[in-house]
Amino acid sequence: MPSQSPTSKVFIDPVPELLRRGELRTAGDGRVILSGQPLALWHWFDAQFVRLARETGAMEIQFPALIERKTLERAGYFDAFDETATRVTANGAEQSHALTPAVCYHCYAQFAGKRLEQPLLLTCVGKCFRREPDGFESLARLWEFTMREVVFVGPAGWVAERRSEWQGRVSTFTKSLGLVGEIALATDPFFGGEGRGKKLLQQLKQLKYELRLELDGEKNLAVASFNLHETFFGRRFGITLADGTTAHSGCVAFGLERWVLAFLTQRGVEAAAEVCVKDTL
């Protein structure tokens, strides 16, 4: 998605007004409470992403907020992003679970050890939890946030095609809303660690792209990512294809609270009301 010129845009931080109206409240430590128009917009965005997923034939799955520690260990999450994990202890017992950092980890666990006769195309949504070392920032960076994902598991070429198609779909959707932003190669890894060598390798292979929407003409915010994992999760979870080879995987992830913030910043609360009402007519 090419960059659109922000020169004609007026960017207004919606947070003070939402706080004044009581439609956004902070619960502390990177948690927020939404009501009124921002909540309606939150639901609207998720409905649009579900619609896009259904149009591609994706199967919907609902996962819990808790995820087994052994699943994240198998996915290499603690090796790469240990400081962001939210561990759970119940009744003084050993930490056997954590709060989900990304919904797609549940998908790989569900199909662990499976031999797929057909590629998998799934969509799922859930609360995710990451304690980012840089702290929290209103709707832009939360400890608890909502992620809608579309996950593809299959042959390498098929997964890459699905990723490319979704970049096109999301670009068209973004333009239809009149939002300013661009899809660009990302500089941070989705998996495999934060090491400089791994970062450079993932960038060279173009494994992660992000849709970044403008917030004030200079600052922007990643609201979606488009990821290729190669055989990383296929190998770790023993997922194979009909011919016995290791499955490739990829995903598209949408941060719903971030979409709300970017839309309200660029278009305003009145435009949000018009969009939601129009869609229900």
mmCIF file of N, CA and C in Angstrom, residues 56-59 111 115-122 151-159 162 239-242 247-249:
data_model
loop_
_atom_site.group_PDB
_atom_site.id
_atom_site.type_symbol
_atom_site.label_atom_id
_atom_site.label_comp_id
_atom_site.label_asym_id
_atom_site.label_seq_id
_atom_site.Cartn_x
_atom_site.Cartn_y
_atom_site.Cartn_z
ATOM 1 N N THR A 56 -12.721 -15.568 2.356
ATOM 2 C CA THR A 56 -11.638 -16.427 1.886
ATOM 3 C C THR A 56 -11.837 -17.882 2.296
ATOM 4 N N GLY A 57 -12.922 -18.157 3.026
ATOM 5 C CA GLY A 57 -13.192 -19.526 3.451
ATOM 6 C C GLY A 57 -12.547 -19.922 4.755
ATOM 7 N N ALA A 58 -12.116 -18.951 5.548
ATOM 8 C CA ALA A 58 -11.443 -19.269 6.808
ATOM 9 C C ALA A 58 -12.417 -19.862 7.820
ATOM 10 N N MET A 59 -11.942 -20.848 8.576
ATOM 11 C CA MET A 59 -12.710 -21.448 9.659
ATOM 12 C C MET A 59 -12.471 -20.641 10.931
ATOM 13 N N PHE A 111 -3.062 -28.246 16.308
ATOM 14 C CA PHE A 111 -2.759 -29.146 15.193
ATOM 15 C C PHE A 111 -1.385 -29.795 15.320
ATOM 16 N N ARG A 115 -0.956 -34.520 10.393
ATOM 17 C CA ARG A 115 -0.589 -34.556 8.969
ATOM 18 C C ARG A 115 -1.771 -33.968 8.205
ATOM 19 N N LEU A 116 -1.555 -32.850 7.552
ATOM 20 C CA LEU A 116 -2.639 -32.116 6.919
ATOM 21 C C LEU A 116 -2.875 -32.604 5.499
ATOM 22 N N GLU A 117 -4.085 -33.024 5.230
ATOM 23 C CA GLU A 117 -4.439 -33.419 3.870
ATOM 24 C C GLU A 117 -4.717 -32.198 3.007
ATOM 25 N N GLN A 118 -5.168 -31.114 3.657
ATOM 26 C CA GLN A 118 -5.437 -29.852 2.980
ATOM 27 C C GLN A 118 -4.830 -28.716 3.805
ATOM 28 N N PRO A 119 -4.460 -27.619 3.158
ATOM 29 C CA PRO A 119 -3.952 -26.474 3.919
ATOM 30 C C PRO A 119 -5.002 -25.954 4.898
ATOM 31 N N LEU A 120 -4.536 -25.321 5.969
ATOM 32 C CA LEU A 120 -5.423 -24.750 6.981
ATOM 33 C C LEU A 120 -5.530 -23.249 6.795
ATOM 34 N N LEU A 121 -6.760 -22.750 6.847
ATOM 35 C CA LEU A 121 -7.012 -21.320 6.830
ATOM 36 C C LEU A 121 -7.969 -21.032 7.971
ATOM 37 N N LEU A 122 -7.484 -20.332 9.003
ATOM 38 C CA LEU A 122 -8.229 -20.142 10.237
ATOM 39 C C LEU A 122 -8.308 -18.662 10.596
ATOM 40 N N VAL A 151 -4.754 -17.146 10.155
ATOM 41 C CA VAL A 151 -3.584 -18.032 10.171
ATOM 42 C C VAL A 151 -3.633 -18.975 8.974
ATOM 43 N N PHE A 152 -2.505 -19.130 8.301
ATOM 44 C CA PHE A 152 -2.402 -20.058 7.166
ATOM 45 C C PHE A 152 -1.330 -21.096 7.465
ATOM 46 N N VAL A 153 -1.639 -22.363 7.230
ATOM 47 C CA VAL A 153 -0.675 -23.449 7.400
ATOM 48 C C VAL A 153 -0.769 -24.340 6.170
ATOM 49 N N GLY A 154 0.340 -24.520 5.457
ATOM 50 C CA GLY A 154 0.314 -25.314 4.233
ATOM 51 C C GLY A 154 1.650 -25.253 3.517
ATOM 52 N N PRO A 155 1.671 -25.509 2.202
ATOM 53 C CA PRO A 155 2.915 -25.432 1.426
ATOM 54 C C PRO A 155 3.451 -24.000 1.374
ATOM 55 N N ALA A 156 4.748 -23.863 1.150
ATOM 56 C CA ALA A 156 5.399 -22.554 1.188
ATOM 57 C C ALA A 156 4.768 -21.567 0.213
ATOM 58 N N GLY A 157 4.580 -21.981 -1.040
ATOM 59 C CA GLY A 157 4.021 -21.078 -2.042
ATOM 60 C C GLY A 157 2.610 -20.648 -1.721
ATOM 61 N N TRP A 158 1.801 -21.581 -1.225
ATOM 62 C CA TRP A 158 0.411 -21.280 -0.885
ATOM 63 C C TRP A 158 0.354 -20.284 0.262
ATOM 64 N N VAL A 159 1.197 -20.462 1.274
ATOM 65 C CA VAL A 159 1.209 -19.553 2.427
ATOM 66 C C VAL A 159 1.638 -18.155 1.979
ATOM 67 N N ARG A 162 -1.204 -16.431 0.223
ATOM 68 C CA ARG A 162 -2.243 -15.949 1.142
ATOM 69 C C ARG A 162 -1.796 -14.651 1.814
ATOM 70 N N ILE A 239 3.950 -30.370 12.586
ATOM 71 C CA ILE A 239 2.846 -30.296 11.637
ATOM 72 C C ILE A 239 3.402 -30.566 10.243
ATOM 73 N N THR A 240 2.855 -31.567 9.555
ATOM 74 C CA THR A 240 3.348 -31.954 8.239
ATOM 75 C C THR A 240 2.233 -31.878 7.199
ATOM 76 N N LEU A 241 2.655 -31.899 5.935
ATOM 77 C CA LEU A 241 1.718 -31.864 4.820
ATOM 78 C C LEU A 241 1.414 -33.286 4.356
ATOM 79 N N ALA A 242 0.529 -33.407 3.388
ATOM 80 C CA ALA A 242 0.115 -34.729 2.898
ATOM 81 C C ALA A 242 1.300 -35.528 2.374
ATOM 82 N N ALA A 247 5.185 -28.432 7.319
ATOM 83 C CA ALA A 247 4.305 -27.351 6.881
ATOM 84 C C ALA A 247 4.937 -25.987 7.113
ATOM 85 N N HIS A 248 4.667 -25.071 6.215
ATOM 86 C CA HIS A 248 4.978 -23.664 6.409
ATOM 87 C C HIS A 248 3.771 -22.996 7.050
ATOM 88 N N SER A 249 3.982 -21.836 7.656
ATOM 89 C CA SER A 249 2.860 -21.113 8.235
ATOM 90 C C SER A 249 3.066 -19.609 8.083
#
